Coordinates of C-alpha atoms and ligand atoms in Angstrom, one line a residue:
M2 CA 19.4 23.7 -3.2
K3 CA 18.9 24.3 0.5
P4 CA 16.5 27.2 1.2
S5 CA 17.6 29.9 3.5
K6 CA 15.7 30.2 6.7
S7 CA 13.0 32.4 5.2
E8 CA 12.9 30.8 1.8
Q9 CA 9.9 28.5 1.1
L10 CA 10.4 25.5 -1.0
V11 CA 7.6 23.2 -2.3
L12 CA 8.4 19.6 -3.3
K13 CA 6.0 17.3 -5.0
G14 CA 6.1 13.6 -4.4
I15 CA 3.6 10.7 -4.2
S16 CA 0.7 10.6 -1.8
G17 CA 1.7 7.9 0.8
A18 CA -1.0 8.4 3.4
P19 CA -3.7 11.2 3.5
G20 CA -3.8 14.0 6.0
I21 CA -1.8 17.1 6.9
C22 CA 0.8 17.7 9.5
I23 CA 3.0 20.7 10.4
G24 CA 6.1 20.3 12.5
K25 CA 9.8 20.2 12.8
A26 CA 12.0 18.0 10.6
Y27 CA 14.0 15.1 12.0
I28 CA 16.3 13.6 9.5
V29 CA 16.8 9.8 9.7
D30 CA 19.1 8.5 7.0
R31 CA 19.3 4.9 8.0
E32 CA 21.5 3.9 5.0
G33 CA 23.4 7.1 5.0
V34 CA 23.1 7.0 1.2
N35 CA 22.9 10.7 0.7
I36 CA 25.4 11.7 3.2
I37 CA 28.3 9.9 1.7
K38 CA 30.5 12.5 0.1
R39 CA 34.0 12.3 -1.2
Y40 CA 36.6 14.5 0.5
P41 CA 40.4 14.5 0.6
I42 CA 42.4 13.6 3.7
S43 CA 45.7 15.4 4.2
D44 CA 48.8 13.4 5.0
D45 CA 48.9 14.3 8.6
M46 CA 45.2 13.4 9.1
L47 CA 45.5 10.0 7.4
P48 CA 46.3 8.0 10.6
K49 CA 43.2 9.5 12.2
E50 CA 41.0 8.6 9.3
I51 CA 42.4 5.0 9.3
D52 CA 41.7 4.8 13.0
R53 CA 38.1 6.1 12.4
F54 CA 37.6 3.3 9.9
K55 CA 39.0 0.7 12.2
H56 CA 36.9 1.9 15.1
A57 CA 33.7 1.7 13.0
V58 CA 34.6 -1.9 12.0
T59 CA 35.2 -2.9 15.6
K60 CA 31.9 -1.3 16.7
A61 CA 30.0 -2.9 13.9
K62 CA 31.6 -6.2 14.5
N63 CA 30.8 -6.1 18.3
D64 CA 27.3 -5.1 17.5
H65 CA 27.0 -8.1 15.2
A66 CA 28.5 -10.4 17.8
H67 CA 25.8 -9.3 20.3
V68 CA 23.1 -10.1 17.7
I69 CA 24.5 -13.6 17.3
E70 CA 24.7 -14.1 21.1
S71 CA 21.2 -12.9 21.5
L72 CA 19.8 -15.6 19.3
D73 CA 18.2 -17.9 21.7
E74 CA 17.1 -20.6 19.3
D75 CA 18.7 -22.4 16.4
I76 CA 18.0 -20.4 13.3
G77 CA 19.8 -22.9 11.1
E78 CA 21.2 -21.6 7.9
N79 CA 20.7 -18.0 8.9
L80 CA 23.1 -18.5 11.8
T81 CA 25.7 -19.7 9.4
I82 CA 25.2 -16.6 7.3
L83 CA 25.6 -14.3 10.3
E84 CA 28.8 -16.2 11.3
T85 CA 30.1 -15.7 7.7
H86 CA 29.5 -12.0 8.2
M87 CA 31.6 -12.0 11.3
A88 CA 34.6 -13.2 9.3
L89 CA 33.9 -10.7 6.5
F90 CA 34.4 -7.7 8.8
K91 CA 38.1 -8.2 8.8
D92 CA 38.3 -9.9 5.4
K93 CA 41.3 -8.7 3.4
M94 CA 39.2 -8.0 0.3
L95 CA 36.9 -5.6 2.1
Y96 CA 38.8 -4.4 5.2
G97 CA 42.4 -4.6 3.9
T98 CA 41.6 -3.0 0.6
T99 CA 39.5 -0.2 2.1
L100 CA 42.5 0.7 4.4
D101 CA 44.8 0.7 1.4
T102 CA 42.4 2.9 -0.6
I103 CA 42.2 5.5 2.2
S104 CA 46.0 5.6 2.4
N105 CA 46.8 5.5 -1.3
E106 CA 44.1 7.7 -2.6
K107 CA 44.0 10.0 0.5
I108 CA 40.2 9.9 0.7
N109 CA 37.7 9.7 3.5
A110 CA 36.8 6.3 4.9
E111 CA 33.1 6.3 3.7
W112 CA 34.1 7.0 0.2
A113 CA 36.8 4.4 0.2
L114 CA 34.5 1.7 1.7
R115 CA 31.8 2.4 -0.8
K116 CA 34.3 2.3 -3.7
V117 CA 35.8 -1.0 -2.5
S118 CA 32.4 -2.7 -1.7
R119 CA 31.1 -1.8 -5.2
K120 CA 34.3 -3.2 -6.8
V121 CA 34.0 -6.5 -4.8
K122 CA 30.4 -6.7 -5.6
A123 CA 31.0 -6.3 -9.3
L124 CA 33.8 -8.9 -9.2
F125 CA 31.7 -11.5 -7.4
Q126 CA 28.7 -11.0 -9.8
Q127 CA 30.9 -11.8 -12.8
I128 CA 31.9 -15.2 -11.4
D129 CA 29.8 -18.0 -12.7
D130 CA 29.2 -19.6 -9.4
K131 CA 25.9 -19.4 -7.6
Y132 CA 27.5 -19.8 -4.1
L133 CA 29.9 -17.0 -4.7
Q134 CA 27.2 -14.8 -6.3
A135 CA 25.2 -15.2 -3.1
R136 CA 28.1 -13.9 -1.1
V137 CA 27.5 -10.5 -2.8
N138 CA 24.7 -10.0 -0.4
D139 CA 26.9 -10.8 2.6
I140 CA 29.4 -8.2 1.5
V141 CA 26.8 -5.6 1.0
Q142 CA 25.3 -6.2 4.4
V143 CA 28.6 -6.1 6.2
S144 CA 29.7 -3.0 4.4
D145 CA 26.3 -1.3 5.2
K146 CA 26.8 -2.1 8.9
I147 CA 30.3 -0.5 8.9
M148 CA 29.0 2.4 6.9
A149 CA 26.2 3.0 9.4
Y150 CA 28.9 3.4 12.1
L151 CA 31.0 5.7 9.9
V152 CA 28.2 8.1 9.2
G153 CA 26.7 7.8 12.7
A154 CA 23.3 6.5 11.4
Q155 CA 23.2 3.4 13.5
D156 CA 22.1 5.3 16.6
I157 CA 18.8 6.3 15.2
K158 CA 16.1 3.7 15.8
I159 CA 12.6 4.8 14.7
C160 CA 11.0 3.3 17.8
D161 CA 13.3 5.4 20.0
I162 CA 12.5 8.8 18.5
N163 CA 10.7 10.6 21.3
K164 CA 10.1 14.1 19.9
R165 CA 7.0 15.4 18.1
V166 CA 8.6 15.5 14.8
I167 CA 8.2 14.8 11.1
I168 CA 10.6 12.1 10.0
V169 CA 12.6 12.7 6.8
A170 CA 14.3 9.6 5.4
H171 CA 15.9 8.4 2.3
D172 CA 13.7 5.3 2.5
L173 CA 11.8 3.5 5.2
S174 CA 11.1 -0.1 5.0
P175 CA 7.6 -1.4 5.9
A176 CA 9.2 -2.8 9.1
D177 CA 10.7 0.7 10.0
A178 CA 7.4 2.4 9.4
S179 CA 5.5 -0.1 11.6
Q180 CA 7.8 0.9 14.5
I181 CA 6.6 4.5 14.4
Q182 CA 5.3 5.7 17.8
L183 CA 2.0 7.3 17.0
E184 CA 1.9 9.7 19.9
R185 CA 5.3 11.1 19.0
I186 CA 5.7 11.2 15.2
K187 CA 3.5 13.5 13.2
G188 CA 4.2 12.2 9.8
F189 CA 7.0 11.2 7.5
V190 CA 8.5 11.9 4.1
T191 CA 11.0 9.9 2.0
D192 CA 13.1 10.3 -1.1
R193 CA 12.1 6.9 -2.4
G194 CA 8.9 4.9 -2.5
G195 CA 6.1 4.3 -4.9
K196 CA 2.3 4.1 -5.0
D197 CA 0.7 1.5 -2.8
S198 CA 4.0 0.3 -1.5
H199 CA 3.9 -1.5 1.8
T200 CA 5.4 1.5 3.5
S201 CA 2.5 3.7 2.4
I202 CA 0.0 1.0 3.5
V203 CA 1.6 1.0 7.0
A204 CA 1.4 4.8 7.1
K205 CA -2.3 4.7 6.3
S206 CA -3.0 2.1 9.0
L207 CA -1.1 4.3 11.5
N208 CA -3.2 7.2 10.3
I209 CA -0.2 9.5 9.8
P210 CA 0.3 11.7 6.8
A211 CA 3.1 10.6 4.5
V212 CA 4.6 11.7 1.2
L213 CA 6.9 9.3 -0.6
G214 CA 9.2 9.6 -3.7
L215 CA 10.3 13.2 -3.0
V216 CA 13.7 12.4 -4.4
Q217 CA 15.6 15.2 -2.7
A218 CA 13.8 15.4 0.7
T219 CA 17.0 14.4 2.6
T220 CA 19.2 16.8 0.8
A221 CA 16.8 19.8 0.8
V222 CA 15.7 19.6 4.4
K223 CA 17.8 20.4 7.5
N224 CA 17.0 19.1 11.0
D225 CA 14.5 21.4 12.7
D226 CA 13.3 23.0 9.5
I227 CA 9.6 23.6 9.7
L228 CA 7.7 21.3 7.3
I229 CA 4.2 21.0 6.0
V230 CA 3.3 17.5 4.9
D231 CA 0.2 17.2 2.8
G232 CA -0.2 13.4 2.4
S233 CA -3.4 13.8 0.4
T234 CA -1.8 15.7 -2.4
G235 CA 1.7 14.4 -2.1
T236 CA 3.2 17.8 -1.2
M237 CA 5.9 18.8 1.2
I238 CA 6.6 22.5 1.9
I239 CA 9.9 23.4 3.6
N240 CA 10.1 26.5 5.7
P241 CA 6.6 27.8 4.7
D242 CA 6.0 31.5 4.7
E243 CA 3.4 33.0 6.9
D244 CA 0.6 32.9 4.4
T245 CA 1.2 29.3 3.4
L246 CA 1.4 28.3 7.1
F247 CA -1.9 30.1 7.8
E248 CA -3.5 28.4 4.7
Y249 CA -2.4 25.0 5.8
E250 CA -3.5 25.5 9.4
E251 CA -6.9 26.2 8.1
R252 CA -6.8 23.2 5.8
L253 CA -5.7 21.0 8.6
A254 CA -8.7 22.3 10.7
R255 CA -11.1 21.6 7.8
Y256 CA -9.5 18.1 7.3
E257 CA -9.9 17.2 11.0
A258 CA -13.5 18.4 11.0
Y259 CA -14.2 16.3 7.8
R260 CA -12.6 13.2 9.4
A261 CA -14.6 13.7 12.6
G262 CA -17.8 13.9 10.6
L263 CA -16.9 10.7 8.8
L264 CA -16.1 9.0 12.0
R265 CA -19.5 9.9 13.5
E266 CA -21.2 7.9 10.7
S267 CA -18.7 5.0 10.6
H268 CA -21.1 2.6 12.4
L269 CA -24.0 3.1 10.0
P270 CA -24.6 0.2 7.7
A271 CA -22.9 0.1 4.2
V272 CA -26.1 0.0 2.2
T273 CA -26.6 1.7 -1.1
Q274 CA -29.5 4.0 -1.9
D275 CA -31.3 1.1 -3.6
G276 CA -30.8 -1.3 -0.8
V277 CA -27.7 -3.3 -1.8
S278 CA -25.8 -4.3 1.3
L279 CA -22.0 -4.4 1.2
N280 CA -19.5 -5.8 3.5
L281 CA -16.6 -3.5 4.5
M282 CA -13.8 -5.2 6.3
A283 CA -10.4 -4.1 7.5
N284 CA -6.8 -5.0 6.4
I285 CA -4.5 -5.1 9.4
E286 CA -0.8 -5.7 9.9
L287 CA -0.8 -6.0 13.7
V288 CA -3.2 -7.4 16.3
E289 CA -3.1 -4.0 18.0
E290 CA -5.0 -2.4 15.1
V291 CA -8.2 -4.3 15.8
V292 CA -9.7 -1.6 18.1
A293 CA -9.2 1.1 15.5
A294 CA -10.6 -1.2 12.8
K295 CA -13.8 -1.6 14.8
D296 CA -14.0 2.2 15.6
Y297 CA -13.7 2.9 11.8
G298 CA -16.7 0.6 11.3
A299 CA -15.1 -2.6 10.0
S300 CA -17.4 -5.6 10.1
D301 CA -14.6 -8.2 9.9
I302 CA -10.9 -8.5 9.4
G303 CA -10.7 -9.2 5.7
L304 CA -6.9 -9.4 5.6
F305 CA -4.4 -10.0 8.3
R306 CA -0.9 -9.5 6.9
T307 CA 0.9 -11.9 9.2
E308 CA 4.4 -11.2 7.9
F309 CA 4.6 -8.1 10.1
L310 CA 4.8 -10.5 13.1
Y311 CA 8.0 -11.8 11.5
L312 CA 9.7 -8.6 10.2
D313 CA 11.4 -7.5 13.5
L314 CA 12.4 -10.9 14.8
K315 CA 15.8 -12.5 14.8
R316 CA 14.3 -16.0 14.6
F317 CA 11.1 -17.4 13.2
P318 CA 8.2 -17.4 15.8
T319 CA 7.2 -20.7 17.3
E320 CA 3.8 -22.3 16.8
D321 CA 2.7 -21.3 20.3
E322 CA 3.8 -17.7 19.9
L323 CA 1.8 -17.5 16.6
L324 CA -1.2 -19.2 18.2
C325 CA -1.2 -16.7 21.0
K326 CA -1.4 -13.8 18.6
Y327 CA -4.0 -15.3 16.3
K328 CA -6.1 -16.4 19.3
E329 CA -6.0 -12.9 20.7
L330 CA -7.1 -11.5 17.4
V331 CA -9.9 -14.1 16.8
E332 CA -11.3 -13.6 20.3
L333 CA -11.3 -9.8 19.9
M334 CA -13.3 -10.2 16.7
T335 CA -15.7 -13.0 17.7
P336 CA -18.4 -13.6 16.4
N337 CA -17.0 -11.9 13.2
T338 CA -14.5 -13.3 10.9
V339 CA -10.7 -12.9 10.6
T340 CA -9.0 -13.8 7.3
I341 CA -5.5 -14.8 8.1
R342 CA -3.1 -14.6 5.2
T343 CA -0.1 -16.9 5.4
L344 CA 3.3 -15.4 5.3
D345 CA 3.9 -13.0 2.4
I346 CA 7.6 -12.4 3.2
N347 CA 10.3 -11.1 0.8
G348 CA 9.6 -8.8 -2.1
D349 CA 9.7 -5.5 -0.2
K350 CA 9.0 -7.2 3.2
V351 CA 12.4 -8.6 3.9
N352 CA 13.9 -9.7 7.2
P353 CA 17.6 -10.0 6.7
Y354 CA 18.0 -12.3 9.7
L355 CA 15.3 -14.7 8.5
T356 CA 15.6 -14.7 4.8
A357 CA 19.0 -13.3 3.8
M358 CA 19.3 -13.8 0.1
E359 CA 20.3 -11.8 -2.9
E360 CA 17.6 -11.6 -5.5
A361 CA 18.0 -9.4 -8.6
N362 CA 14.2 -8.9 -8.8
P363 CA 12.8 -9.6 -5.3
S364 CA 9.2 -8.9 -6.4
L365 CA 9.6 -11.7 -8.9
G366 CA 11.5 -13.9 -6.6
L367 CA 11.0 -16.3 -3.7
R368 CA 8.1 -14.3 -2.2
A369 CA 5.0 -15.3 -0.3
V370 CA 3.7 -18.9 -1.0
R371 CA 6.8 -19.6 -3.0
F372 CA 8.9 -19.0 0.0
C373 CA 6.6 -21.1 2.2
L374 CA 6.5 -24.1 -0.2
E375 CA 10.3 -24.0 -0.3
N376 CA 10.5 -23.8 3.6
E377 CA 7.8 -26.3 4.5
D378 CA 8.6 -26.4 8.2
I379 CA 8.0 -22.7 8.5
F380 CA 4.8 -23.0 6.6
I381 CA 3.6 -26.0 8.6
T382 CA 4.3 -24.1 11.9
Q383 CA 2.1 -21.2 10.7
L384 CA -0.7 -23.4 9.4
K385 CA -0.8 -25.4 12.6
A386 CA -1.1 -22.2 14.6
I387 CA -3.9 -21.0 12.4
F388 CA -5.9 -24.3 12.7
R389 CA -5.5 -24.2 16.4
A390 CA -6.6 -20.6 16.6
A391 CA -9.7 -21.6 14.5
A392 CA -11.0 -23.5 17.5
F393 CA -11.6 -20.2 19.2
G394 CA -13.5 -18.3 16.5
N395 CA -14.2 -17.7 12.8
I396 CA -11.0 -17.9 10.7
K397 CA -10.6 -18.0 7.0
L398 CA -7.2 -19.1 5.5
L399 CA -5.8 -17.0 2.6
I400 CA -2.8 -17.9 0.5
P401 CA -0.9 -15.1 -1.1
M402 CA 0.6 -14.9 -4.6
I403 CA -0.9 -18.0 -6.1
S404 CA 0.3 -18.1 -9.7
C405 CA -0.8 -21.5 -10.9
V406 CA -3.1 -24.5 -10.1
E407 CA -0.1 -26.7 -9.1
E408 CA 0.7 -24.3 -6.3
I409 CA -2.7 -24.4 -4.6
I410 CA -2.6 -28.3 -4.9
Q411 CA 0.8 -28.2 -3.2
V412 CA -0.5 -25.9 -0.5
K413 CA -3.3 -28.4 0.1
Q414 CA -0.8 -31.2 0.6
V415 CA 1.0 -29.1 3.2
I416 CA -2.3 -28.4 4.9
S417 CA -3.0 -32.1 5.1
K418 CA 0.4 -32.7 6.6
S419 CA -0.2 -30.0 9.2
I420 CA -3.5 -31.4 10.1
L421 CA -2.0 -34.9 10.5
Q422 CA 0.6 -33.5 12.8
L423 CA -2.0 -31.8 14.9
E424 CA -4.0 -35.0 15.2
Q425 CA -0.9 -37.0 16.2
E426 CA 0.0 -34.4 18.8
D427 CA -3.6 -34.5 20.1
K428 CA -4.0 -30.8 19.8
I429 CA -7.4 -29.0 19.9
F430 CA -8.0 -27.4 16.5
N431 CA -10.5 -26.8 13.7
K432 CA -9.6 -27.8 10.2
D433 CA -13.0 -26.9 8.7
I434 CA -12.1 -23.3 7.7
P435 CA -12.6 -21.7 4.2
L436 CA -9.5 -21.7 2.1
G437 CA -8.9 -18.8 -0.2
A438 CA -6.4 -17.7 -2.9
M439 CA -5.2 -14.2 -3.4
I440 CA -5.7 -13.2 -7.0
E441 CA -2.8 -10.8 -7.5
V442 CA -0.8 -12.3 -10.4
P443 CA -2.1 -12.1 -13.9
S444 CA -1.7 -15.8 -14.5
A445 CA -4.1 -16.4 -11.6
V446 CA -6.7 -14.2 -13.3
I447 CA -6.3 -16.1 -16.5
M448 CA -6.6 -19.4 -14.6
A449 CA -9.3 -18.2 -12.2
D450 CA -12.0 -20.5 -13.5
Q451 CA -9.7 -23.5 -12.8
L452 CA -8.3 -22.2 -9.5
A453 CA -11.9 -21.7 -8.3
D454 CA -12.3 -25.5 -8.3
H455 CA -9.7 -25.8 -5.5
V456 CA -10.7 -23.0 -3.1
D457 CA -13.6 -21.6 -1.3
F458 CA -13.0 -17.9 -2.0
F459 CA -10.9 -15.5 -4.0
S460 CA -9.4 -12.3 -2.7
I461 CA -8.2 -9.8 -5.3
G462 CA -5.0 -8.1 -4.3
T463 CA -5.0 -5.1 -6.6
N464 CA -1.8 -3.7 -5.2
D465 CA 0.2 -6.6 -6.7
L466 CA -2.2 -7.2 -9.5
I467 CA -1.5 -3.7 -10.8
Q468 CA 2.2 -4.1 -10.2
Y469 CA 2.5 -7.4 -12.0
S470 CA 0.1 -6.7 -14.9
M471 CA 1.3 -3.2 -15.7
A472 CA 4.9 -4.1 -14.9
I473 CA 5.3 -1.4 -12.3
D474 CA 7.4 -1.8 -9.3
R475 CA 5.2 -0.6 -6.4
R476 CA 8.2 1.0 -4.7
N477 CA 9.5 2.9 -7.7
R478 CA 8.5 6.5 -7.9
Q479 CA 9.6 6.8 -11.5
V480 CA 6.8 4.7 -12.8
A481 CA 4.2 5.6 -10.2
H482 CA 2.3 7.7 -12.8
L483 CA 1.5 4.4 -14.7
Y484 CA 0.1 2.8 -11.6
Q485 CA -3.6 3.2 -12.3
A486 CA -6.3 1.2 -10.6
L487 CA -8.8 2.4 -13.2
S488 CA -6.8 1.2 -16.2
P489 CA -9.1 -0.7 -18.6
A490 CA -6.7 -3.7 -18.4
V491 CA -7.0 -3.8 -14.6
L492 CA -10.8 -3.5 -14.8
R493 CA -11.0 -6.3 -17.3
M494 CA -9.0 -8.6 -15.0
I495 CA -11.2 -7.8 -12.1
K496 CA -14.2 -8.6 -14.2
M497 CA -12.7 -11.9 -15.3
T498 CA -12.0 -12.9 -11.7
Y499 CA -15.5 -11.8 -10.7
D500 CA -17.1 -13.9 -13.5
A501 CA -15.0 -16.9 -12.7
A502 CA -15.9 -16.7 -9.0
K503 CA -19.6 -16.2 -9.8
N504 CA -19.8 -19.1 -12.3
K505 CA -18.2 -21.4 -9.8
G506 CA -20.2 -20.1 -6.9
I507 CA -17.4 -19.1 -4.7
E508 CA -17.1 -15.9 -2.7
L509 CA -15.1 -13.0 -3.9
V510 CA -13.4 -10.3 -1.9
M511 CA -11.3 -7.3 -2.9
C512 CA -8.6 -6.5 -0.4
G513 CA -6.1 -4.3 -2.3
E514 CA -5.9 -0.5 -1.8
M515 CA -8.2 0.0 -4.8
A516 CA -11.1 -1.0 -2.6
G517 CA -10.2 1.8 -0.1
D518 CA -10.5 4.7 -2.6
P519 CA -14.1 6.0 -3.0
I520 CA -13.5 6.9 -6.6
N521 CA -13.2 3.2 -7.5
I522 CA -16.3 2.1 -5.7
P523 CA -19.0 2.9 -8.3
V524 CA -17.1 0.7 -10.8
L525 CA -16.6 -2.2 -8.4
V526 CA -20.2 -2.1 -7.2
G527 CA -21.4 -1.8 -10.8
M528 CA -19.5 -5.0 -11.5
G529 CA -21.3 -6.7 -8.7
L530 CA -18.6 -6.9 -6.0
T531 CA -20.0 -6.8 -2.5
N532 CA -17.0 -7.6 -0.2
F533 CA -14.3 -5.1 0.3
S534 CA -11.4 -5.1 2.7
M535 CA -9.3 -2.0 3.1
N536 CA -7.0 0.0 5.3
S537 CA -9.4 0.7 8.2
V538 CA -8.9 4.4 8.0
S539 CA -10.5 4.3 4.6
I540 CA -13.7 2.7 5.7
P541 CA -15.6 5.8 6.8
A542 CA -15.2 7.6 3.5
V543 CA -16.0 4.5 1.4
K544 CA -19.0 3.9 3.6
R545 CA -20.3 7.4 3.1
L546 CA -20.0 7.0 -0.7
I547 CA -21.7 3.7 -0.7
R548 CA -24.6 5.1 1.3
D549 CA -25.0 7.8 -1.4
L550 CA -24.6 5.4 -4.3
D551 CA -27.3 3.8 -6.5
A552 CA -26.1 0.3 -7.3
E553 CA -28.4 -0.2 -10.3
K554 CA -27.2 3.1 -11.8
A555 CA -23.6 2.0 -11.2
K556 CA -24.4 -1.2 -13.1
Q557 CA -25.7 0.7 -16.1
N558 CA -22.7 3.0 -16.0
L559 CA -20.3 0.1 -15.9
K560 CA -21.3 -0.8 -19.4
K561 CA -20.1 2.6 -20.6
I562 CA -16.9 2.4 -18.5
M563 CA -15.9 -1.0 -19.9
N564 CA -16.0 0.4 -23.4
F565 CA -13.4 3.1 -22.6
N566 CA -9.8 2.2 -23.6
K567 CA -8.0 4.8 -21.5
A568 CA -7.7 5.2 -17.8
Q569 CA -8.1 8.9 -18.0
D570 CA -11.4 8.6 -19.9
I571 CA -12.7 6.3 -17.2
L572 CA -11.6 8.7 -14.5
D573 CA -13.1 11.7 -16.2
F574 CA -16.4 9.8 -16.7
I575 CA -16.5 8.8 -13.0
L576 CA -15.6 12.3 -11.8
K577 CA -18.4 13.8 -13.9
E578 CA -21.0 11.1 -13.3
Y579 CA -20.5 10.9 -9.5
Q580 CA -19.3 14.4 -8.7
A581 CA -22.2 15.0 -6.3
I582 CA -21.2 12.1 -4.1
L583 CA -17.4 11.8 -4.4
P584 CA -15.2 13.5 -1.8
F585 CA -13.3 16.3 -3.6
G586 CA -10.0 15.4 -2.2
E587 CA -10.2 14.9 1.4
T588 CA -8.6 18.2 2.5
D589 CA -11.0 20.3 0.6
E590 CA -14.1 19.0 2.2
Ligands
PEP30 C1 -2.4 -6.7 -2.6 O1 -1.4 -7.1 -3.3 O2 -3.3 -6.0 -3.1 C2 -2.5 -7.0 -1.2 C3 -3.6 -6.8 -0.5 O3 -1.4 -7.6 -0.6 P1 -0.1 -6.8 -0.2 O4 -0.4 -5.3 -0.3 O5 0.2 -7.2 1.2 O6 0.9 -7.3 -1.2
MG31 MG1 -0.1 -8.6 -2.5

């Protein structure tokens, strides 16, 4: 499969983040998944192989001990989990059996470890005992750590890469992606990943081209291969020939000129041809993104994904630490508004130190508000920090993944407790801030008219709404083709939410990636939506389209659009009707 030096190979994946980059490949296989191969070990080499395994275990164990030592605060149950891991490194079932497997089957340590950990995992899963089933996760984590030392993958830390390279990885978590050093890394490609996954959202915010779901990137690419990554079309070219290189250098120059043109207009108002004024806000993951958001022409921060503050930590942040971040953000944005979304952890945004747990379907599991309601102290800490920060500027409070009325009622009870604590502690705070619910679960759409009685605003999270309503895992490339924002089902749900908000007189925002793609804007404006929050890099292109759009015409067209029953028909209609104002695919401009 590997191309010879002169052989060009084109791979198609999923567009993760737009833009083009050309550079040398740097392979980062954090899990070592693809590099585990089975090979025989001769009798005379067996002692060496056994030593290699023992050495990897010792190193992984020492590393783990350092992590435990470095925990400067009580992290409760999670500390117990980490201590359990300590014992598992030398556990007979994992350690002893792997050693036996190497000797008896005369195979390499990686293969033996993988074989044993899979067996142990299967065994535990069969036992009808919740506690023991939960131990599966511990075994997987410990064996992963040993494996990382065996395959030599533990040395690579994304934030330490200091070459101007293109990262090639089997998979990157959103936390990994957020560590990318912009000035060093040109772009990245992964074998795994799906449409609008959080990894792709992070890549867009960083403004680096990314292609996900390439399946065989890590096997087809060698370190230092020349790569072209076209994030806009989801293409990666390995060892391009001269003509291709020349073509892409030209495309890159055109793309940069196009982006520069957009940027020059980014501060113009987002007003349609017929005078409808729209509000374009930015989604951010880190406080550091605020300057870029303003440069791209964002009026407000419409979504602050606070979980990114938690993803790299080994303990939960304190109220004062959170306050410090929120205050900084609010002060940077004053007099404009910052919508702070409470912790949306788990799902694909996991921190193994904070929320170690084994869930068969993490996206359907203890994620977001469900996690917060189960862990009230963590929730209260965050809420108190938000109310305290609200004394310094305009904050809106947004709750993710609300799926029923009971949940928002429970949230309000926790809010009351938080306020009471702040009063008792005599803290300076502002409790009079708008409360919003994310509408991103189909049940919330259906109950939107009732939910509207309990909140001040809705924010439609189309990334999850599409995932949950179409039953598509956002991270799964196999089903990415079904992930269509313009599906009639999705449009009907948006319309239902819009109608519920309008009838109850509450504000409506859309903050999913759908709002950041110009092609969707005529439909959304036609429906009557006026508040959009998006990845800030998307703002200039959306703004340009809005400035060319006639809202009244969009309203008329919506009637036709809502009569189509296939996403492709809707897409074709939009492409035809708005061809004069739609960007042709950013690279072709
Ligand atoms: C969404 O689901 O659309 C959303 C904005 O939230 P996130 O992408 O963080 O899940
Ligand atoms: Mg969401």
